[in-house]
Short mmCIF file of C-alpha atoms and ligand atoms in Angstrom, two decimals:
data_model
loop_
_atom_site.label_atom_id
_atom_site.label_comp_id
_atom_site.label_asym_id
_atom_site.label_seq_id
_atom_site.Cartn_x
_atom_site.Cartn_y
_atom_site.Cartn_z
CA MET A 746 -201.10 -112.54 1.89
CA SER A 747 -201.58 -108.65 1.08
CA PRO A 748 -198.50 -107.13 2.96
CA MET A 749 -195.78 -109.45 1.52
CA GLY A 750 -194.98 -107.85 -1.76
CA ASN A 751 -191.88 -107.99 -3.45
CA GLY A 752 -190.42 -104.90 -1.52
CA ALA A 753 -186.54 -105.14 -0.52
CA GLY A 754 -184.84 -105.31 2.49
CA ARG A 755 -187.19 -107.46 4.54
CA VAL A 756 -185.85 -109.82 7.00
CA HIS A 757 -188.58 -113.13 6.60
CA VAL A 758 -187.93 -115.29 9.86
CA VAL A 759 -189.59 -118.68 9.61
CA GLY A 760 -190.66 -120.28 12.95
CA ALA A 761 -191.87 -118.37 16.13
CA GLY A 762 -190.02 -120.65 18.66
CA LEU A 763 -187.71 -119.04 20.81
CA ALA A 764 -184.91 -119.07 18.06
CA GLY A 765 -187.10 -117.03 15.94
CA LEU A 766 -188.39 -114.55 18.21
CA ALA A 767 -184.81 -113.99 19.20
CA ALA A 768 -183.90 -113.27 16.03
CA ALA A 769 -186.92 -111.39 15.25
CA VAL A 770 -186.58 -109.16 18.18
CA SER A 771 -183.14 -108.58 18.07
CA LEU A 772 -183.75 -107.51 13.93
CA ALA A 773 -186.75 -105.40 14.78
CA ASP A 774 -184.64 -103.53 17.53
CA ALA A 775 -181.83 -102.91 14.78
CA GLY A 776 -184.32 -101.22 12.49
CA HIS A 777 -185.12 -103.99 10.07
CA ARG A 778 -188.23 -104.84 8.61
CA VAL A 779 -189.39 -108.23 9.91
CA VAL A 780 -191.81 -110.73 8.74
CA LEU A 781 -192.42 -113.72 11.16
CA TYR A 782 -194.05 -116.68 9.76
CA GLU A 783 -195.25 -119.55 12.01
CA SER A 784 -197.14 -122.61 11.31
CA GLY A 785 -198.98 -123.02 14.42
CA GLN A 786 -201.65 -120.54 15.69
CA HIS A 787 -199.09 -119.61 18.72
CA ALA A 788 -195.70 -118.74 19.24
CA GLY A 789 -193.31 -120.25 21.62
CA GLY A 790 -192.51 -123.92 19.89
CA ARG A 791 -191.53 -126.10 22.46
CA CYS A 792 -191.57 -123.51 25.29
CA ARG A 793 -194.73 -122.24 25.87
CA SER A 794 -197.79 -122.47 28.42
CA TYR A 795 -201.39 -123.14 27.70
CA VAL A 796 -204.62 -124.34 29.07
CA ASP A 797 -204.94 -128.00 29.54
CA ALA A 798 -208.37 -129.07 29.44
CA GLU A 799 -208.04 -132.41 30.97
CA LEU A 800 -206.53 -131.16 34.05
CA GLY A 801 -208.41 -127.88 34.02
CA THR A 802 -205.79 -125.66 34.40
CA ARG A 803 -202.87 -123.86 32.77
CA ILE A 804 -199.62 -125.42 32.54
CA ASP A 805 -196.11 -124.98 31.00
CA ASN A 806 -195.48 -127.66 28.08
CA GLY A 807 -192.32 -128.60 30.26
CA ASN A 808 -190.26 -127.40 33.05
CA HIS A 809 -187.75 -124.98 32.04
CA LEU A 810 -184.89 -124.14 34.48
CA VAL A 811 -183.19 -120.71 33.17
CA LEU A 812 -180.17 -119.61 35.52
CA SER A 813 -178.77 -116.13 35.92
CA GLY A 814 -175.45 -117.20 33.98
CA ASN A 815 -177.38 -117.56 30.94
CA ARG A 816 -176.69 -114.49 29.15
CA SER A 817 -178.32 -114.74 25.77
CA ALA A 818 -181.46 -115.53 27.63
CA LEU A 819 -181.05 -112.33 29.79
CA SER A 820 -180.09 -109.96 26.84
CA TYR A 821 -183.27 -111.63 25.24
CA LEU A 822 -185.56 -110.88 28.27
CA ARG A 823 -183.81 -107.28 28.58
CA LEU A 824 -184.90 -106.70 24.69
CA ILE A 825 -188.41 -107.58 25.41
CA ASP A 826 -188.64 -105.88 28.71
CA ALA A 827 -189.73 -109.20 30.28
CA LEU A 828 -187.59 -109.39 33.51
CA ALA A 829 -190.34 -108.28 35.53
CA THR A 830 -192.45 -111.13 34.92
CA PHE A 831 -189.96 -113.43 37.05
CA GLU A 832 -190.06 -114.00 40.49
CA GLU A 833 -187.41 -111.73 42.31
CA PRO A 834 -184.00 -114.31 41.55
CA GLY A 835 -183.72 -116.52 44.64
CA ASP A 836 -180.26 -117.31 45.86
CA ALA A 837 -178.02 -119.92 44.39
CA VAL A 838 -179.10 -122.98 46.58
CA PHE A 839 -180.29 -126.42 45.00
CA PRO A 840 -181.92 -128.88 47.24
CA PHE A 841 -181.59 -132.40 46.45
CA VAL A 842 -182.88 -135.64 47.90
CA ASP A 843 -181.49 -139.51 47.50
CA LEU A 844 -184.70 -140.97 47.56
CA ALA A 845 -182.86 -144.78 47.93
CA ILE A 846 -181.64 -143.82 51.09
CA GLY A 847 -183.52 -140.54 52.27
CA GLU A 848 -180.44 -138.42 52.50
CA ARG A 849 -180.82 -134.50 51.71
CA TRP A 850 -178.82 -131.69 50.91
CA THR A 851 -178.54 -128.36 49.62
CA LEU A 852 -175.89 -127.16 47.01
CA ARG A 853 -174.64 -123.69 47.72
CA PRO A 854 -172.17 -122.31 45.37
CA ASN A 855 -170.29 -119.35 46.57
CA ARG A 856 -170.05 -115.69 45.20
CA GLY A 857 -167.01 -115.42 42.97
CA ALA A 858 -165.22 -117.20 40.56
CA LEU A 859 -163.11 -119.56 43.22
CA PRO A 860 -165.10 -122.17 44.18
CA TRP A 861 -164.60 -122.30 47.95
CA TRP A 862 -167.73 -123.67 48.59
CA VAL A 863 -166.29 -127.16 47.96
CA LEU A 864 -164.32 -126.98 51.06
CA CYS A 865 -167.69 -126.53 52.92
CA SER A 866 -169.69 -129.63 53.75
CA ASP A 867 -172.64 -127.70 54.36
CA ARG A 868 -172.58 -126.45 50.80
CA ARG A 869 -171.27 -129.35 48.79
CA VAL A 870 -173.02 -132.76 48.12
CA LEU A 871 -173.64 -134.80 51.21
CA GLY A 872 -170.89 -137.48 51.66
CA THR A 873 -168.24 -136.28 49.08
CA ARG A 874 -164.86 -134.73 49.56
CA PRO A 875 -163.35 -131.34 48.08
CA ARG A 876 -160.99 -133.21 46.02
CA ASP A 877 -163.86 -135.26 44.01
CA TYR A 878 -164.74 -131.97 42.38
CA LEU A 879 -161.21 -131.37 40.79
CA ALA A 880 -161.61 -134.55 38.54
CA ALA A 881 -164.41 -132.41 37.01
CA LEU A 882 -161.55 -130.23 35.33
CA ARG A 883 -160.85 -133.29 33.27
CA LEU A 884 -163.88 -132.36 31.21
CA ARG A 885 -161.99 -129.29 30.03
CA ASP A 886 -159.45 -130.85 28.36
CA CYS A 887 -161.60 -133.73 26.73
CA GLY A 888 -161.45 -134.48 22.97
CA PRO A 889 -164.33 -134.07 21.03
CA ASP A 890 -165.35 -138.09 20.93
CA THR A 891 -165.36 -138.14 24.51
CA THR A 892 -168.35 -138.93 26.60
CA ILE A 893 -168.93 -137.51 30.45
CA ALA A 894 -168.84 -141.26 31.77
CA ASP A 895 -165.46 -141.62 29.77
CA CYS A 896 -164.02 -138.64 31.56
CA LEU A 897 -165.64 -138.71 35.07
CA ASP A 898 -165.83 -141.68 37.79
CA ALA A 899 -169.03 -142.74 36.76
CA GLY A 900 -168.99 -145.21 40.19
CA SER A 901 -168.36 -141.95 42.13
CA LEU A 902 -171.03 -140.63 44.68
CA LEU A 903 -170.39 -136.97 43.49
CA TYR A 904 -171.20 -138.59 39.75
CA ARG A 905 -174.36 -139.93 41.03
CA ARG A 906 -175.58 -137.26 42.93
CA LEU A 907 -174.40 -134.39 40.95
CA TRP A 908 -172.91 -134.68 37.60
CA GLN A 909 -175.26 -137.26 36.28
CA PRO A 910 -178.12 -135.40 37.35
CA VAL A 911 -177.00 -131.93 36.18
CA ALA A 912 -175.89 -133.62 32.94
CA VAL A 913 -178.98 -135.48 31.97
CA ALA A 914 -181.06 -132.49 32.64
CA ALA A 915 -178.99 -130.06 30.82
CA LEU A 916 -177.92 -132.40 27.59
CA ASN A 917 -181.21 -134.41 27.52
CA THR A 918 -178.89 -137.31 27.25
CA ALA A 919 -177.58 -140.21 29.41
CA ALA A 920 -174.35 -139.34 30.86
CA GLU A 921 -173.00 -142.59 29.61
CA ALA A 922 -173.28 -141.18 26.12
CA GLY A 923 -173.30 -137.33 26.43
CA SER A 924 -170.63 -135.11 25.03
CA ALA A 925 -168.16 -134.31 27.61
CA ARG A 926 -167.14 -131.00 25.81
CA LEU A 927 -170.73 -129.77 25.82
CA PHE A 928 -171.05 -130.66 29.64
CA TRP A 929 -168.04 -128.66 30.34
CA GLN A 930 -169.45 -125.46 28.51
CA ILE A 931 -172.50 -125.47 30.47
CA LEU A 932 -170.57 -126.13 33.85
CA ARG A 933 -168.20 -122.86 32.69
CA GLU A 934 -171.02 -120.75 32.15
CA THR A 935 -173.07 -121.48 35.22
CA LEU A 936 -171.41 -123.31 38.46
CA GLY A 937 -167.77 -122.28 37.40
CA ARG A 938 -168.72 -118.87 37.63
CA GLY A 939 -170.11 -118.93 40.97
CA ALA A 940 -173.62 -118.01 42.72
CA ALA A 941 -174.16 -114.94 40.62
CA ALA A 942 -174.38 -117.22 37.55
CA CYS A 943 -176.64 -119.87 39.30
CA ARG A 944 -179.38 -117.87 40.44
CA PRO A 945 -182.80 -119.37 39.33
CA LEU A 946 -185.18 -117.43 37.03
CA VAL A 947 -188.51 -118.37 37.64
CA PRO A 948 -191.41 -117.01 35.63
CA ARG A 949 -194.10 -115.98 37.97
CA GLU A 950 -196.93 -116.98 35.63
CA GLY A 951 -195.62 -119.11 32.90
CA LEU A 952 -193.30 -119.59 30.12
CA SER A 953 -195.44 -117.81 27.57
CA GLU A 954 -196.13 -114.73 29.81
CA SER A 955 -192.41 -114.36 30.29
CA PHE A 956 -190.64 -115.66 27.12
CA VAL A 957 -193.29 -115.35 24.19
CA ASP A 958 -195.98 -112.84 24.80
CA PRO A 959 -193.57 -109.86 25.58
CA ALA A 960 -191.56 -110.58 22.38
CA LEU A 961 -194.88 -110.70 20.18
CA ALA A 962 -195.91 -107.49 21.76
CA MET A 963 -192.34 -105.80 21.10
CA LEU A 964 -192.61 -106.94 17.63
CA ARG A 965 -195.88 -105.57 17.03
CA ALA A 966 -194.86 -102.36 18.48
CA LYS A 967 -192.06 -102.26 16.14
CA GLY A 968 -194.28 -102.77 13.21
CA ALA A 969 -192.93 -106.38 12.46
CA GLU A 970 -195.57 -108.57 10.75
CA ILE A 971 -196.68 -111.82 12.42
CA LEU A 972 -198.34 -114.46 10.29
CA PHE A 973 -199.56 -117.56 12.31
CA GLY A 974 -200.83 -120.49 10.45
CA THR A 975 -198.29 -119.86 7.71
CA ARG A 976 -196.27 -123.03 6.86
CA LEU A 977 -193.35 -122.75 4.74
CA ARG A 978 -193.42 -125.94 2.60
CA ALA A 979 -190.84 -125.04 0.06
CA ILE A 980 -187.92 -122.78 -0.94
CA ARG A 981 -186.78 -122.22 -4.54
CA PHE A 982 -183.06 -121.73 -4.70
CA ALA A 983 -181.28 -119.87 -7.59
CA ASP A 984 -177.64 -119.56 -7.98
CA ALA A 985 -176.27 -118.98 -4.72
CA ARG A 986 -179.53 -117.51 -3.17
CA VAL A 987 -183.05 -118.27 -1.59
CA ALA A 988 -185.02 -116.83 -4.68
CA GLU A 989 -188.60 -117.87 -3.37
CA LEU A 990 -190.47 -118.90 -0.33
CA ASN A 991 -193.62 -121.11 -0.88
CA PHE A 992 -195.92 -121.01 1.97
CA ASP A 993 -199.31 -122.81 2.23
CA SER A 994 -200.97 -119.54 1.51
CA GLY A 995 -199.00 -118.37 -1.34
CA LEU A 996 -195.61 -117.73 -3.04
CA ILE A 997 -193.08 -114.86 -1.65
CA ASP A 998 -190.67 -113.42 -3.83
CA VAL A 999 -187.42 -113.12 -2.07
CA GLY A 1000 -186.14 -109.52 -2.92
CA ASP A 1001 -182.33 -108.57 -3.35
CA GLY A 1002 -182.24 -107.19 -0.11
CA ASP A 1003 -184.21 -109.47 1.68
CA ARG A 1004 -182.38 -112.22 4.35
CA ILE A 1005 -184.22 -115.41 5.50
CA VAL A 1006 -183.87 -116.67 8.91
CA LEU A 1007 -184.92 -120.26 8.87
CA ALA A 1008 -185.93 -121.11 12.48
CA VAL A 1009 -187.69 -124.25 12.43
CA PRO A 1010 -186.71 -127.58 14.18
CA ALA A 1011 -183.98 -129.75 12.32
CA ALA A 1012 -185.97 -132.34 10.84
CA VAL A 1013 -188.19 -129.42 9.29
CA ALA A 1014 -184.88 -127.51 8.10
CA THR A 1015 -183.52 -130.81 6.22
CA ARG A 1016 -186.66 -131.41 4.31
CA LEU A 1017 -186.68 -127.83 3.27
CA VAL A 1018 -182.95 -127.55 2.47
CA THR A 1019 -182.24 -131.27 1.50
CA GLU A 1020 -178.42 -130.86 1.61
CA LEU A 1021 -178.42 -129.71 5.25
CA ILE A 1022 -177.02 -132.00 7.45
CA VAL A 1023 -178.71 -131.83 11.05
CA PRO A 1024 -178.79 -133.96 14.27
CA GLU A 1025 -181.15 -136.94 13.70
CA ASP A 1026 -181.35 -139.00 17.05
CA HIS A 1027 -183.63 -137.18 19.38
CA ALA A 1028 -184.42 -138.04 23.02
CA PRO A 1029 -187.63 -137.87 24.86
CA ILE A 1030 -188.85 -135.62 27.88
CA ILE A 1031 -191.85 -136.80 30.17
CA ASN A 1032 -193.48 -134.28 32.22
CA ALA A 1033 -195.90 -135.14 34.83
CA HIS A 1034 -198.33 -132.28 36.10
CA TYR A 1035 -200.15 -132.90 39.34
CA ARG A 1036 -203.14 -130.36 40.32
CA VAL A 1037 -202.28 -129.83 44.00
CA ALA A 1038 -200.69 -127.34 46.17
CA ALA A 1039 -197.27 -128.38 47.83
CA PRO A 1040 -196.82 -128.53 51.51
CA ALA A 1041 -196.09 -124.78 52.49
CA GLY A 1042 -192.60 -123.50 53.01
CA GLY A 1043 -190.85 -126.09 50.80
CA PRO A 1044 -188.45 -125.24 47.86
CA LEU A 1045 -189.51 -124.04 44.48
CA PHE A 1046 -187.72 -126.67 42.80
CA ILE A 1047 -185.76 -129.96 44.12
CA GLY A 1048 -183.20 -132.36 42.36
CA VAL A 1049 -184.22 -135.98 42.85
CA VAL A 1050 -181.71 -138.79 43.27
CA GLY A 1051 -182.38 -142.48 43.43
CA GLY A 1052 -185.98 -142.36 42.09
CA THR A 1053 -187.58 -141.91 38.95
CA ALA A 1054 -188.30 -138.47 38.95
CA GLU A 1055 -185.53 -136.26 38.29
CA TRP A 1056 -186.72 -132.64 39.12
CA VAL A 1057 -189.92 -131.65 41.12
CA PHE A 1058 -191.20 -127.93 40.55
CA ARG A 1059 -193.43 -126.44 42.74
CA LYS A 1060 -195.76 -124.09 40.54
CA PRO A 1061 -199.02 -122.17 41.84
CA GLY A 1062 -201.58 -124.64 42.09
CA VAL A 1063 -199.53 -127.64 40.52
CA ILE A 1064 -196.43 -129.82 40.97
CA SER A 1065 -194.57 -130.64 38.12
CA VAL A 1066 -192.08 -133.26 37.62
CA THR A 1067 -189.57 -133.59 34.62
CA VAL A 1068 -187.70 -136.77 33.58
CA SER A 1069 -185.23 -136.04 30.77
CA ALA A 1070 -183.75 -138.65 28.19
CA ALA A 1071 -186.47 -140.91 29.18
CA ASP A 1072 -186.31 -143.87 26.84
CA SER A 1073 -187.02 -146.31 29.43
CA LEU A 1074 -190.19 -144.79 30.41
CA VAL A 1075 -191.80 -143.19 27.29
CA ASP A 1076 -193.70 -146.09 26.19
CA ARG A 1077 -195.21 -147.03 29.77
CA PRO A 1078 -198.79 -146.24 30.30
CA ALA A 1079 -199.58 -142.73 31.53
CA GLU A 1080 -201.58 -144.15 34.19
CA GLU A 1081 -198.75 -146.19 35.52
CA LEU A 1082 -196.21 -143.13 35.43
CA SER A 1083 -198.30 -141.06 37.06
CA ALA A 1084 -198.48 -143.17 40.22
CA LEU A 1085 -194.68 -144.10 40.05
CA LEU A 1086 -193.67 -140.08 39.66
CA TRP A 1087 -196.39 -139.30 42.62
CA ARG A 1088 -194.91 -141.56 44.85
CA ASP A 1089 -191.33 -139.68 44.20
CA VAL A 1090 -193.05 -136.16 44.42
CA ALA A 1091 -194.79 -137.10 47.92
CA ALA A 1092 -191.62 -138.27 49.08
CA ALA A 1093 -189.33 -135.41 47.93
CA LEU A 1094 -191.81 -132.62 48.98
CA ARG A 1095 -192.74 -134.45 52.40
CA PHE A 1096 -196.08 -134.60 51.91
CA PRO A 1097 -197.75 -135.89 55.35
CA GLY A 1098 -198.87 -139.79 55.23
CA GLN A 1099 -200.08 -141.41 51.87
CA PRO A 1100 -201.30 -138.55 49.85
CA PRO A 1101 -204.03 -139.79 47.11
CA LEU A 1102 -203.11 -139.50 43.77
CA PRO A 1103 -204.35 -135.70 42.80
CA PRO A 1104 -205.79 -135.05 38.77
CA TRP A 1105 -202.54 -135.72 37.07
CA ARG A 1106 -201.37 -135.10 33.39
CA ILE A 1107 -198.49 -136.86 31.56
CA LEU A 1108 -197.00 -135.15 28.87
CA LYS A 1109 -194.54 -137.37 26.50
CA GLU A 1110 -192.37 -135.24 24.21
CA ARG A 1111 -190.88 -138.13 22.17
CA ARG A 1112 -188.52 -135.91 20.22
CA ALA A 1113 -187.88 -133.26 22.75
CA THR A 1114 -184.39 -132.36 21.59
CA PHE A 1115 -181.53 -133.82 19.83
CA ARG A 1116 -179.09 -135.90 21.61
CA ALA A 1117 -176.13 -134.36 22.99
CA THR A 1118 -173.67 -137.15 21.94
CA PRO A 1119 -170.43 -136.41 20.36
CA ALA A 1120 -171.59 -138.14 16.98
CA GLN A 1121 -174.52 -135.93 16.62
CA LEU A 1122 -172.72 -132.73 17.56
CA THR A 1123 -170.66 -133.42 14.29
CA ARG A 1124 -174.11 -132.93 12.42
CA ARG A 1125 -174.74 -129.39 13.80
CA PRO A 1126 -174.84 -126.58 11.02
CA ALA A 1127 -173.51 -123.38 11.39
CA THR A 1128 -175.34 -120.01 11.30
CA VAL A 1129 -174.30 -118.79 7.95
CA THR A 1130 -175.17 -121.16 5.00
CA ARG A 1131 -173.47 -121.37 1.31
CA TRP A 1132 -176.77 -119.36 0.31
CA ASN A 1133 -175.78 -115.90 0.76
CA ASN A 1134 -179.26 -114.54 2.03
CA LEU A 1135 -180.16 -117.84 4.14
CA LEU A 1136 -179.32 -117.97 7.94
CA LEU A 1137 -180.43 -120.32 10.06
CA ALA A 1138 -181.63 -120.66 13.80
CA GLY A 1139 -182.86 -123.13 16.30
CA ASP A 1140 -181.47 -125.33 19.04
CA TYR A 1141 -179.75 -127.53 16.86
CA VAL A 1142 -177.54 -125.09 15.13
CA ASP A 1143 -173.80 -125.22 16.35
CA THR A 1144 -174.09 -122.79 19.12
CA GLY A 1145 -171.31 -124.66 21.39
CA LEU A 1146 -174.61 -125.40 23.98
CA PRO A 1147 -176.92 -128.03 24.02
CA ALA A 1148 -180.60 -127.88 22.96
CA THR A 1149 -181.74 -125.19 25.55
CA ILE A 1150 -183.45 -122.08 25.73
CA GLU A 1151 -180.10 -120.52 26.06
CA GLY A 1152 -178.98 -122.41 22.94
CA ALA A 1153 -181.98 -121.59 21.03
CA ILE A 1154 -181.99 -117.89 21.91
CA ARG A 1155 -178.33 -117.76 21.32
CA SER A 1156 -178.89 -119.15 17.76
CA GLY A 1157 -181.49 -116.33 17.14
CA LEU A 1158 -179.24 -113.48 18.47
CA ALA A 1159 -176.43 -115.13 16.29
CA ALA A 1160 -178.34 -115.20 13.11
CA ALA A 1161 -179.46 -111.47 13.52
CA ASP A 1162 -175.61 -110.77 14.27
CA ALA A 1163 -174.79 -112.43 11.10
CA ILE A 1164 -177.42 -110.54 9.30
CA ALA A 1165 -175.96 -107.05 10.61
CA ARG A 1166 -172.69 -107.91 9.44
CA LEU A 1167 -173.83 -108.93 6.00
CA SER A 1168 -175.57 -105.46 5.93
CA ALA A 1169 -172.66 -103.66 7.11
CA ILE A 1170 -170.57 -105.19 4.17
CA ARG A 1171 -173.38 -104.21 1.66
CA ILE A 1172 -173.56 -100.66 2.49
CA PRO A 1173 -169.62 -99.59 1.63
CA GLY A 1174 -170.10 -101.06 -1.42
CA GLY A 1175 -173.13 -99.70 -2.51
C1 LIG B 1957 -190.74 -131.11 27.20
C2 LIG B 1957 -189.49 -130.10 26.88
C3 LIG B 1957 -188.80 -129.72 28.13
C4 LIG B 1957 -187.55 -128.97 28.05
N1 LIG B 1957 -187.01 -128.45 29.16
C5 LIG B 1957 -186.01 -127.47 28.98
C6 LIG B 1957 -185.50 -127.07 30.15
O1 LIG B 1957 -185.67 -127.42 31.25
N2 LIG B 1957 -184.39 -126.06 29.77
C7 LIG B 1957 -184.18 -125.75 28.63
O2 LIG B 1957 -183.34 -124.50 28.56
N3 LIG B 1957 -184.59 -126.13 27.45
C8 LIG B 1957 -185.62 -127.02 27.75
N4 LIG B 1957 -186.12 -127.86 26.53
C9 LIG B 1957 -185.64 -127.45 25.23
C10 LIG B 1957 -186.28 -126.10 24.69
O3 LIG B 1957 -187.47 -125.75 24.90
C11 LIG B 1957 -185.95 -125.97 23.26
O4 LIG B 1957 -184.60 -126.18 23.19
C12 LIG B 1957 -186.28 -124.72 22.40
O5 LIG B 1957 -187.64 -124.27 22.68
C13 LIG B 1957 -186.23 -124.82 20.92
O6 LIG B 1957 -186.40 -123.64 20.58
P1 LIG B 1957 -186.54 -123.31 18.89
O7 LIG B 1957 -186.85 -122.05 18.25
O8 LIG B 1957 -184.95 -123.75 18.34
O9 LIG B 1957 -187.28 -124.54 18.31
P2 LIG B 1957 -188.90 -124.91 18.30
O10 LIG B 1957 -189.30 -124.32 19.57
O11 LIG B 1957 -189.23 -126.15 18.10
O12 LIG B 1957 -189.42 -123.59 17.55
C14 LIG B 1957 -189.77 -123.91 15.95
C15 LIG B 1957 -191.22 -123.46 15.44
O13 LIG B 1957 -191.00 -123.37 14.09
C16 LIG B 1957 -192.59 -123.81 13.75
N5 LIG B 1957 -192.30 -124.37 12.20
C17 LIG B 1957 -192.43 -125.85 12.34
N6 LIG B 1957 -192.03 -126.04 10.88
C18 LIG B 1957 -192.66 -124.73 10.39
C19 LIG B 1957 -192.91 -124.52 8.95
N7 LIG B 1957 -192.67 -125.24 7.81
N8 LIG B 1957 -193.15 -123.09 8.67
C20 LIG B 1957 -193.23 -122.30 9.80
N9 LIG B 1957 -192.88 -122.60 11.02
C21 LIG B 1957 -192.73 -123.80 11.22
C22 LIG B 1957 -193.01 -124.46 14.84
O14 LIG B 1957 -194.04 -124.62 15.03
C23 LIG B 1957 -192.07 -123.95 16.01
O15 LIG B 1957 -192.87 -122.87 16.57
C24 LIG B 1957 -187.18 -128.37 26.78
C25 LIG B 1957 -187.89 -128.79 25.55
C26 LIG B 1957 -188.94 -129.82 26.01
C27 LIG B 1957 -189.79 -130.37 24.70
#
């Protein structure tokens, strides 16, 4: 580990998922000397693309939908100059199908914050009335212990056809258990701001080409050190600060002016900093990938109600399906899941006839994200810790958002901002 001597003023960013990358690029852009450590051989963590040998093609580890209202993700993408790696943002249109009765509709929020789209039957959910939507305002005034189902009418068609699928996807938590406050925050930042905040941003190639590779290129161009295969296994604290980082590959003395951004998953963070309280209950996500082209002319993605699949994405040569909070499915055999989900895909995308099962791959992430229940939210730590040179980043940190790309990036940018504030405080005092 030759470059890592005892110099002052470095920022050690541990973990090269989106939280760590966001912190690192923001700090490097502000002129800090950044060293990025990653235990794996690649960056991106839970948001990346790779060649799947079994399927014989490159896939994303999961389907990640980013919207134009995700302001932290957009700042990050601007910083790493990656906006051109996305398809031209489409209109804010969200096609849905209810497989139980074969009905289809398309949600089309209007421009501007005044949501007049709910007054138009061809823009709102089929079978719902404008006044049904007013009930969502109750989410705004909910207490911290309230769940989405406590707050909204769980028996209503609007709940089944809109609030539930959106909440489960955004929170990776069953709507019956998900935090009403957190759901409100999501709606406030996207649907509540109209079409301009709801335009889908779809990577042209894959997650890594849009979110990861440009960040690594920018860091290298700014002179940051990036060390793969470098796992942090312990931290030594002295007084109110981190004094030493113990990596698989050697010890790093933490200089007086150095800072650390710990951007590892919650379970790793609490192993390294034992007094840290973090969310401990995680929910699974299942992704199914089929190596087949979708019928021409269909949408880029479609929301599915009344089936097993929840969201179906069409990608070049691959169709991918996501099921969030997949507790009831995660122990079922992959063969069974591939057939079950394929039936929904074929119906949702209107494949002609009875299409045979194409080559498939089922990915089960048993601990995909923390469960966004009111109880788990009380366990989210702040960015700033009681150690004056240690900051936290990661989707589990208290950003006010669920564990998403937007939440992870916001946590990384917040850690970088906190370092900027700490540096500003130090300078006047010498
Ligand atoms: C299947 C799936 C589907 C998802 N779908 C969506 C979606 O549609 N929309 C959305 O917004 N979000 C989605 N998410 C959530 C999103 O991917 C995560 O919230 C986000 O990527 C988390 O980023 P992170 O940087 O906080 O953590 P991670 O991505 O987990 O990054 C942590 C990094 O730290 C490294 N590390 C761990 N231990 C050490 C150590 N001791 N030393 C050094 N490095 C270490 C890890 O290797 C990893 O690279 C999905 C997640 C999954 C798994």
